[in-house]
Coordinates of C-alpha atoms and ligand atoms in Angstrom, one line a residue:
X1 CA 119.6 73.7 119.3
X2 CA 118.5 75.3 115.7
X3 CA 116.2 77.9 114.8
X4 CA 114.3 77.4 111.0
X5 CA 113.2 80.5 109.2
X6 CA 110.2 79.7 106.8
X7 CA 109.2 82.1 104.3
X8 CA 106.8 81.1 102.4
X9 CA 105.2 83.0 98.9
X10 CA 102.1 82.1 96.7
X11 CA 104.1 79.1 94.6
X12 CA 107.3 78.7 97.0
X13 CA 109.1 78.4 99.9
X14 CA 112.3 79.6 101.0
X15 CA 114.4 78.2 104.3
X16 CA 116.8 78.5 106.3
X17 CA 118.4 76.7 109.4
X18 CA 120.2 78.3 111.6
X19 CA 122.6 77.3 114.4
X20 CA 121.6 79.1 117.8
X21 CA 124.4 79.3 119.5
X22 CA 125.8 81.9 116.9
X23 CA 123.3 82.5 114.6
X24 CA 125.6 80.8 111.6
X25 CA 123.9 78.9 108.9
X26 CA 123.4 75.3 108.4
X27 CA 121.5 75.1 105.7
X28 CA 119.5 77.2 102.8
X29 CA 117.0 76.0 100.8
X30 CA 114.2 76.6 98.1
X31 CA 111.1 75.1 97.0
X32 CA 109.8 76.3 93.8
X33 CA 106.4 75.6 91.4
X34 CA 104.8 74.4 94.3
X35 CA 101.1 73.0 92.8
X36 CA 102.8 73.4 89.3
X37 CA 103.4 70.1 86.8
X38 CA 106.6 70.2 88.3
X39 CA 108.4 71.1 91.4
X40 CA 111.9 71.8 92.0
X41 CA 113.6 71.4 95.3
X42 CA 117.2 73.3 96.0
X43 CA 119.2 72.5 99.0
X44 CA 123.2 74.0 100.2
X45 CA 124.6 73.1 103.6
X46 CA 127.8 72.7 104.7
X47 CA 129.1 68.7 105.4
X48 CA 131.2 67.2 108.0
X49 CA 134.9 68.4 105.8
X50 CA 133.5 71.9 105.9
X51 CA 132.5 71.7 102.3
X52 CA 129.8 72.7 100.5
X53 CA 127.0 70.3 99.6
X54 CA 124.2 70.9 97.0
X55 CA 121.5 68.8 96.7
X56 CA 118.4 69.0 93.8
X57 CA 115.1 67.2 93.4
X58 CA 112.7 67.3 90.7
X59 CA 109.2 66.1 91.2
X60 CA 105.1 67.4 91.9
X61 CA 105.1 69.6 95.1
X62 CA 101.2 69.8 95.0
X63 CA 101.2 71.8 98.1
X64 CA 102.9 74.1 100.9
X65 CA 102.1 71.3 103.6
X66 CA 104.2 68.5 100.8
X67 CA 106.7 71.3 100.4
X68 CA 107.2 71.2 104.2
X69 CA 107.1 67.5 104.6
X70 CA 110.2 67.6 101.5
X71 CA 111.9 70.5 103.1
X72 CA 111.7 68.1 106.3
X73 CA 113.6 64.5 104.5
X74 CA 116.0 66.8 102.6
X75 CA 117.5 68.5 106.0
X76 CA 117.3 65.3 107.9
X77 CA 118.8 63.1 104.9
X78 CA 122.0 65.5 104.3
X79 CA 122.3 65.8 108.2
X80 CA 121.5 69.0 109.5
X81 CA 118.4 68.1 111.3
X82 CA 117.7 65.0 113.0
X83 CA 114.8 65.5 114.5
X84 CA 111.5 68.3 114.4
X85 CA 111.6 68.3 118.1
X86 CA 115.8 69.6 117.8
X87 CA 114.1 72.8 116.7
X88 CA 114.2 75.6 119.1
X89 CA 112.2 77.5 117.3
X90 CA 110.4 78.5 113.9
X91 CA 110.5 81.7 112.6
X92 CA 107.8 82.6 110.2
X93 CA 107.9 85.7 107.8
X94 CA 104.2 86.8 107.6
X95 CA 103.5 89.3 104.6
X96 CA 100.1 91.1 106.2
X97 CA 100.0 91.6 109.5
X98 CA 97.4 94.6 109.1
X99 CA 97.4 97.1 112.1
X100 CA 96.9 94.6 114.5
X101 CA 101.1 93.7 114.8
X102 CA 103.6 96.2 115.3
X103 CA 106.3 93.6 116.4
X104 CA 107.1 90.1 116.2
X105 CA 104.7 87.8 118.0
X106 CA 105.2 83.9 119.6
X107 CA 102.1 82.5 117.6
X108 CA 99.5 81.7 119.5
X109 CA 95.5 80.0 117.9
X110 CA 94.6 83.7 118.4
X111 CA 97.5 85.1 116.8
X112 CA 96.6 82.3 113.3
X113 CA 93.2 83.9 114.0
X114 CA 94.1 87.4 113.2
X115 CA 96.2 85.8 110.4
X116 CA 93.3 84.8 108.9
X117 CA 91.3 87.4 109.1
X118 CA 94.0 89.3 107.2
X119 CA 93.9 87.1 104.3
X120 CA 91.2 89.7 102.0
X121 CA 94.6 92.2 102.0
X122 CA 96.9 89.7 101.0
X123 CA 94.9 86.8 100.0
X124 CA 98.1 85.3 97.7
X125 CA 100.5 85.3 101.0
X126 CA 98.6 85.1 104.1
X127 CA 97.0 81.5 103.0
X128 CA 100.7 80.5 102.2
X129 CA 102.0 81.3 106.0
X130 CA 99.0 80.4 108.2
X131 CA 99.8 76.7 106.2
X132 CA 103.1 76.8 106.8
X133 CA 102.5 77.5 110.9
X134 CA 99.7 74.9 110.8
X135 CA 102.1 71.7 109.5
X136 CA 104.7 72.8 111.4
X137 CA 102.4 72.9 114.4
X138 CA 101.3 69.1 113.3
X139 CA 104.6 68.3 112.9
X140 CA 106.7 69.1 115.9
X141 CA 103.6 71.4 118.3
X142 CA 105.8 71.5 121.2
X143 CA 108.2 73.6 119.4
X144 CA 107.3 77.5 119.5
X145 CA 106.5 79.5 116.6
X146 CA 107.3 83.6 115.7
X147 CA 105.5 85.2 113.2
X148 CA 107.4 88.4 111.7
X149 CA 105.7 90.3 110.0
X150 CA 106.4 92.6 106.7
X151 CA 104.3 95.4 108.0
X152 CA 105.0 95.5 111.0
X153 CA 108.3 98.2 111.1
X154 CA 105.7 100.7 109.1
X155 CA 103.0 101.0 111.2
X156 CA 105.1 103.7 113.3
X157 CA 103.9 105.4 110.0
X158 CA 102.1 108.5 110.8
X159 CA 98.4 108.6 109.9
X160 CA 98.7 111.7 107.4
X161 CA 101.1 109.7 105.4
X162 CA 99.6 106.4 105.8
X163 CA 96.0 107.4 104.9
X164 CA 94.8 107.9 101.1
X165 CA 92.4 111.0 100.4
X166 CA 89.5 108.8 99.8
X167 CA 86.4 108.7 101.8
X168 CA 87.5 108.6 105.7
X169 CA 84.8 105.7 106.1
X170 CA 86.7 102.8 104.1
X171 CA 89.7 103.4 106.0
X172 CA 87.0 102.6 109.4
X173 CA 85.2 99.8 107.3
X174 CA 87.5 98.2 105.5
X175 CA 90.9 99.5 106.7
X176 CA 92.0 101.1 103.5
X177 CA 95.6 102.5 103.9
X178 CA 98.8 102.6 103.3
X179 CA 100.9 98.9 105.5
X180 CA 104.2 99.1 103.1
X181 CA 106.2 95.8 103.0
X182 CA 109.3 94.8 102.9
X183 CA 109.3 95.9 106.8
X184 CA 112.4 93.4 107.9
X185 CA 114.7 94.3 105.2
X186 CA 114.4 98.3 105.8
X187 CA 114.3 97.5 109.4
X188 CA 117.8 95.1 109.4
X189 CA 119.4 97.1 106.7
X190 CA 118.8 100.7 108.6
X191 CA 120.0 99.0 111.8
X192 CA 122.8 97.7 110.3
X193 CA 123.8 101.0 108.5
X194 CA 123.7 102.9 112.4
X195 CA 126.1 100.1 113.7
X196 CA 128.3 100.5 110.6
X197 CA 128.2 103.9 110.9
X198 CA 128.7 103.8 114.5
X199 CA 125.9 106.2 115.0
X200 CA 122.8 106.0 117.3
X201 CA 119.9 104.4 115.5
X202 CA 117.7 107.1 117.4
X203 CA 119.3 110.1 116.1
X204 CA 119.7 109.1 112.4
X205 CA 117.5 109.8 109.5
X206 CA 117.7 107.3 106.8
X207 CA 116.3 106.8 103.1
X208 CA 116.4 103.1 102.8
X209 CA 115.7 101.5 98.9
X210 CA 115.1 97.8 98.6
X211 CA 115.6 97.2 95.3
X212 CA 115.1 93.7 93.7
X213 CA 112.1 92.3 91.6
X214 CA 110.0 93.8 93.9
X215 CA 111.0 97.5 95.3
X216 CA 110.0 99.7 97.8
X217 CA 111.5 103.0 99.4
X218 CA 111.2 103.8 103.3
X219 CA 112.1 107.3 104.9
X220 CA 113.4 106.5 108.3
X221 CA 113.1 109.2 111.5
X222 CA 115.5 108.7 114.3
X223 CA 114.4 105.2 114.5
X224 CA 111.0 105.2 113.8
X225 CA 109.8 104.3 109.8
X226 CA 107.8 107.3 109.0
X227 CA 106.8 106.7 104.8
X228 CA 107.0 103.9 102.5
X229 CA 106.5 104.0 98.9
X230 CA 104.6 100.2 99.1
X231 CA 100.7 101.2 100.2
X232 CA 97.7 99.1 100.8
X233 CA 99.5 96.3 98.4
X234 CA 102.9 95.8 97.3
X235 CA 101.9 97.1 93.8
X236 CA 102.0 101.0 95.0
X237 CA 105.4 103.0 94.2
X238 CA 108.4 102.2 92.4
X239 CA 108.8 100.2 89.1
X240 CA 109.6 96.8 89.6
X241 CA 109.7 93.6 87.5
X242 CA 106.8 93.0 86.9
X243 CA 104.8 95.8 89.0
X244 CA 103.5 99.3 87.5
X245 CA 104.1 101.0 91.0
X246 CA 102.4 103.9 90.9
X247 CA 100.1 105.4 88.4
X248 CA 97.0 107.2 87.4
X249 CA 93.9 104.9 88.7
X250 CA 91.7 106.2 86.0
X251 CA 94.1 105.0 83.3
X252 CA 92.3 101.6 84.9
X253 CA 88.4 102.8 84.1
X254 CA 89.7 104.0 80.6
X255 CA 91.3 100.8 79.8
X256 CA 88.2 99.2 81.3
X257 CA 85.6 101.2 79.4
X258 CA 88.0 101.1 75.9
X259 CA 89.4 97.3 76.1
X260 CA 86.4 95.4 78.1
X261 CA 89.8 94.1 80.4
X262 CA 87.9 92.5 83.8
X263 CA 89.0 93.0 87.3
X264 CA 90.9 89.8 86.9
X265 CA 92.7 91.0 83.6
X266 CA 93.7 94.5 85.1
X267 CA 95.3 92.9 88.0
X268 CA 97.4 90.6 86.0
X269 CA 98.7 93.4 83.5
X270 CA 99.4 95.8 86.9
X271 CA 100.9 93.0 88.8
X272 CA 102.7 91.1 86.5
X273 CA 102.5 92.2 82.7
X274 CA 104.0 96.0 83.7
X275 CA 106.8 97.3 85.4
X276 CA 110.8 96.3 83.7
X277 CA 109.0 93.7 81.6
X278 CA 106.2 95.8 80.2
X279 CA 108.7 98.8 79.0
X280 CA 111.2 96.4 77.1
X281 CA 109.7 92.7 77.6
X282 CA 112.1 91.2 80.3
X283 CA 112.2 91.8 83.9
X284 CA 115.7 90.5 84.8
X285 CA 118.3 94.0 85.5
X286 CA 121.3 92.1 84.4
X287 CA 119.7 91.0 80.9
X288 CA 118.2 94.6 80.8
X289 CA 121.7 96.1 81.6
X290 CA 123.6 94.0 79.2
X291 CA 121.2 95.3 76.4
X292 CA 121.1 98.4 77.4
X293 CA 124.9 98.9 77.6
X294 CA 124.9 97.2 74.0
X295 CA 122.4 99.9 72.3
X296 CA 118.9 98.7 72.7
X297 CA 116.2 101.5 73.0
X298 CA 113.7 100.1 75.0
X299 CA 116.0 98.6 78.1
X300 CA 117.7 101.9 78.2
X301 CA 114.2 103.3 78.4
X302 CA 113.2 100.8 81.3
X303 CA 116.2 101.8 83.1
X304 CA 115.5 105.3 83.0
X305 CA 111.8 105.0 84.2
X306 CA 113.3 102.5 86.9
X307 CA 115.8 105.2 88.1
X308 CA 113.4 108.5 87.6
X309 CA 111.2 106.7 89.9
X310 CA 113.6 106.1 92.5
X311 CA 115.1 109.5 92.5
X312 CA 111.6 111.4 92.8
X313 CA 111.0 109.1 95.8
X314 CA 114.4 109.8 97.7
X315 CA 113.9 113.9 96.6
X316 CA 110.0 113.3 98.0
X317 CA 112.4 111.7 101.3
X318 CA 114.6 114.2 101.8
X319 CA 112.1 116.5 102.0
X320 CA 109.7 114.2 104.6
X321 CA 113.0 114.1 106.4
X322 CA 114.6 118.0 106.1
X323 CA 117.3 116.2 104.9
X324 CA 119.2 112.5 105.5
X325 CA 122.1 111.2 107.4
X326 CA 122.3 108.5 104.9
X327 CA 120.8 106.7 101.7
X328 CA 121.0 102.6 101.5
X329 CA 121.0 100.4 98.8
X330 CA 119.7 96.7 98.9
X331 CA 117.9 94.1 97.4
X332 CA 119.5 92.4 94.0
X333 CA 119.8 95.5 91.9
X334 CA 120.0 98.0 94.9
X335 CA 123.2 95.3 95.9
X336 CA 125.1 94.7 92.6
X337 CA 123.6 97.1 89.9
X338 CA 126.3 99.9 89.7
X339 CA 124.8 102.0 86.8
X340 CA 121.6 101.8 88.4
X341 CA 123.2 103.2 91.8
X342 CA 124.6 106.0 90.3
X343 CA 121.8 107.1 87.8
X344 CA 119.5 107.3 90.7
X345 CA 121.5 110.0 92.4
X346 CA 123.3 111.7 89.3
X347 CA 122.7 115.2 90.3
X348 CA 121.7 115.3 93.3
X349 CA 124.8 117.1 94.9
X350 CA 123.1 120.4 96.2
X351 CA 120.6 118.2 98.3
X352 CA 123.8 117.0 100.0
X353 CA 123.8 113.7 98.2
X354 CA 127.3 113.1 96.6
X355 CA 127.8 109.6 95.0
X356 CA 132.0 109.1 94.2
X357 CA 131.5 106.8 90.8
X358 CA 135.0 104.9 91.8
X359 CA 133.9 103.9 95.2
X360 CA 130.7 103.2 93.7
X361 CA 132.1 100.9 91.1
X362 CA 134.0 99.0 93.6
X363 CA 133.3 95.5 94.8
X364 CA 132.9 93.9 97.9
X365 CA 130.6 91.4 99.4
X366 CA 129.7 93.5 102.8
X367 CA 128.8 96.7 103.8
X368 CA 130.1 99.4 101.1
X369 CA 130.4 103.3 101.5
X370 CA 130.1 105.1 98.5
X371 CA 130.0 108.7 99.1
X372 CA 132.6 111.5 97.8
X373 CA 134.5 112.9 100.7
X374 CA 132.7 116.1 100.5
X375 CA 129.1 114.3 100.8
X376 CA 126.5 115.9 103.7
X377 CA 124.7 112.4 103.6
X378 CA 126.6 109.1 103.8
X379 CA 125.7 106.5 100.6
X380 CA 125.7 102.9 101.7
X381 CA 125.2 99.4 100.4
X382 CA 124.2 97.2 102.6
X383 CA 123.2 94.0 101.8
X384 CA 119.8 93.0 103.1
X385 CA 119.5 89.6 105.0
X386 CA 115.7 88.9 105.6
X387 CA 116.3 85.7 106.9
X388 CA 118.6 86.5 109.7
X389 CA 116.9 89.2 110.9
X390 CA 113.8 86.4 111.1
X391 CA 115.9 84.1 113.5
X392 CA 117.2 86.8 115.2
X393 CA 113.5 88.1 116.1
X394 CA 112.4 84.6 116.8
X395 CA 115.4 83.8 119.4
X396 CA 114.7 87.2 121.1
X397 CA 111.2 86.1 121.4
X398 CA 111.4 82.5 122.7
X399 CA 114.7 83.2 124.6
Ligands
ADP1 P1 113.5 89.3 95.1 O1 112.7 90.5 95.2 O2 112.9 88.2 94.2 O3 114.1 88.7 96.4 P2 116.3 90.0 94.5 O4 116.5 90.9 95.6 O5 117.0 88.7 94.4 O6 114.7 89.7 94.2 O7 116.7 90.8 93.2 C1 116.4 90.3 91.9 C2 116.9 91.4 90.9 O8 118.3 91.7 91.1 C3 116.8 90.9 89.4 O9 116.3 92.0 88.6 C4 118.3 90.6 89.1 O10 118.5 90.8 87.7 C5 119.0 91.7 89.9 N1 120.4 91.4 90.1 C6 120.9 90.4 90.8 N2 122.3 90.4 90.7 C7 122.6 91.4 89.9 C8 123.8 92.0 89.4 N3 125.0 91.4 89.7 N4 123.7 93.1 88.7 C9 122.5 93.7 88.4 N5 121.3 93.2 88.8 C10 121.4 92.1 89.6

């Protein structure tokens, strides 16, 4: 029996079959441009030598349901899926599960329900998912769903961290406040860094940064995720890609009142004009590293900003925390960028937080441990696997 893992964003969809049995990989794929002129279909999996096998179609994807229905023919026609009804399960990633989930859930009419309703808080995701559920539902409804969901490992968040000081009655009428996202990957990489550590989960306190296009910090309490630097939308804390993360909200009404720039305007230039790309034009850390290294000013400026950011977050951390056990790096940049890793903590030795540069520089596709010997808190890199953690959920849940 397999288990497939959907995740599904505005414009694509990412996959992933599993085998049950032992939770190995049969095959990874992406959909991309969906509803664009063009769509553009990637698909690996391994054939009957043992080999790898890549397959790539271009064509129009004009929707999520098409992008199913493509993701279907290209797993049954390289032979990793025979049949829907061979599925043991779908996992779903859901971005927004608001405060109604705190865990994984088997998806139920009332569960897509709730789903819905959640779409005014993440109205480019939510839609995305509840199609997903519904054509797999056409498709093979004897076959039980999961929905995980990216909130869900913050709402252990306590309520003078996750509420804004704004008016207490929009939090009651329209649930303003901080979800935070990113939930699986903090929740899978702090897991994994206890077991690597061979420490309790329940008596260690972890920083946790995911750091690819989009970034987000979590401060972790003996289990329990108590701060995240994501709020009420993903655009909230660190400098990412595209993303501002956080700033003055009246810089907003000035550029309003000064510019005429619309609602529609100043979400586009937060969202997806700022961040990486809006200090030195390009939002892609190896192009900005390589120019940085080779003199350009405004690269090595985004990389400061990026890096500034993260260490006021781990120092605002340390402190939520009186101090961490350990401090884990994930996501793209968090994973492979060196420089990054070690200008986020450059000086931070008298808060117990002691990165060794060779160990740092080192390579190695797993788990990594970066600290000097002398370090109070452990440095890890831990690379983040969304995905698994998705099946993993979804087999607990449909046992
Ligand atoms: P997403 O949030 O889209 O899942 P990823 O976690 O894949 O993003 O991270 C993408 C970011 O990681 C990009 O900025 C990319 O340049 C960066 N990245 C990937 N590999 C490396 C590398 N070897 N060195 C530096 N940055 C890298």
């Amino acid at each position: 029996m397999k288990i497939l893992v959907l995740n599904a964003g505005s414009s694509s969809l990412k996959f992933q079959l599993f085998n049950m049995d032992d939770l190995s990989v049969l095959a990874t794929g992406m959909i991309e441009q969906i509803g664009n002129d063009i769509g553009q279909a990637k698909l690996a999996c391994n054939d009957d030598t043992g080999g790898r096998q890549e397959t790539e179609v271009s064509r129009v994807i004009s929707d999520h349901s098409s992008a199913i229905e493509l993701m279907t023919v290209l797993l049954q026609e390289n032979g990793v899926l025979t049949d829907v009804n061979e599925l043991a399960g779908v996992g779903h990633r859901v971005v927004h599960g608001g405060e109604d989930f705190r865990k994984p859930v088997i998806i139920t009419d009332k569960v897509i329900r709730s789903i819905r309703e959640l779409v005014p808080l993440a109205p480019l995701h939510n839609p995305a998912n509840i199609t997903g559920i519904e054509v797999v539902t056409a498709m093979a409804p004897s076959v039980p769903q999961v929905a995980v969901f990216d909130t869900a490992f913050h709402q252990s968040i306590p309520q003078h961290a996750y509420l804004y000081a704004l008016p207490y009655k929009l939090y009651e009428e329209y649930k303003i406040r901080r979800y935070g996202f990113h939930g699986t990957s903090h929740a899978y990489v702090s897991k994994k860094a206890a077991a690597y550590l061979n420490c309790s989960y329940k008596e260690l306190k972890i920083i946790t940064l995911h750091l690819g296009n989009g970034a987000s910090a979590a401060a972790i309490d003996c289990g329990q995720c108590v701060d995240t630097s994501m709020g009420f939308t993903p655009l909230e804390g660190l400098v990412m890609g595209t993303r501002s993360g956080d700033l003055d909200p009246a810089i907003l009404f000035y550029l309003a009142r000064e510019t005429g720039m619309d609602f529609g305007a100043l979400d586009s230039l937060l969202n997806k004009e700022s961040g990486l790309k809006g200090i030195c034009g390009n939002n892609d850390m190896r192009t900005i590293g390589k120019m940085a290294a080779a003199g350009d000013a405004q690269p090595l400026l985004a990389l400061e900003i990026f890096c500034y950011r993260i260490k006021k977050y781990i120092g605002a951390y340390l402190a939520v925390l009186g101090g961490a056990d350990c401090v884990v790096f994930t996501g793209g940049i968090g994973e492979n960028d060196t420089k990054v890793r070690a200008k986020c903590l450059h000086g931070m030795e008298r808060l117990g937080v002691a990165l060794d540069l060779e160990k740092n520089d080192s390579q190695n596709d797993g788990i990594m441990e970066i600290q000097k010997a002398d370090s109070r808190c452990k440095i890890l890199v831990v690379p983040t696997d969304e995905e698994f953690e998705i099946a993993t959920q979804t087999m607990e849940l449909i046992g």
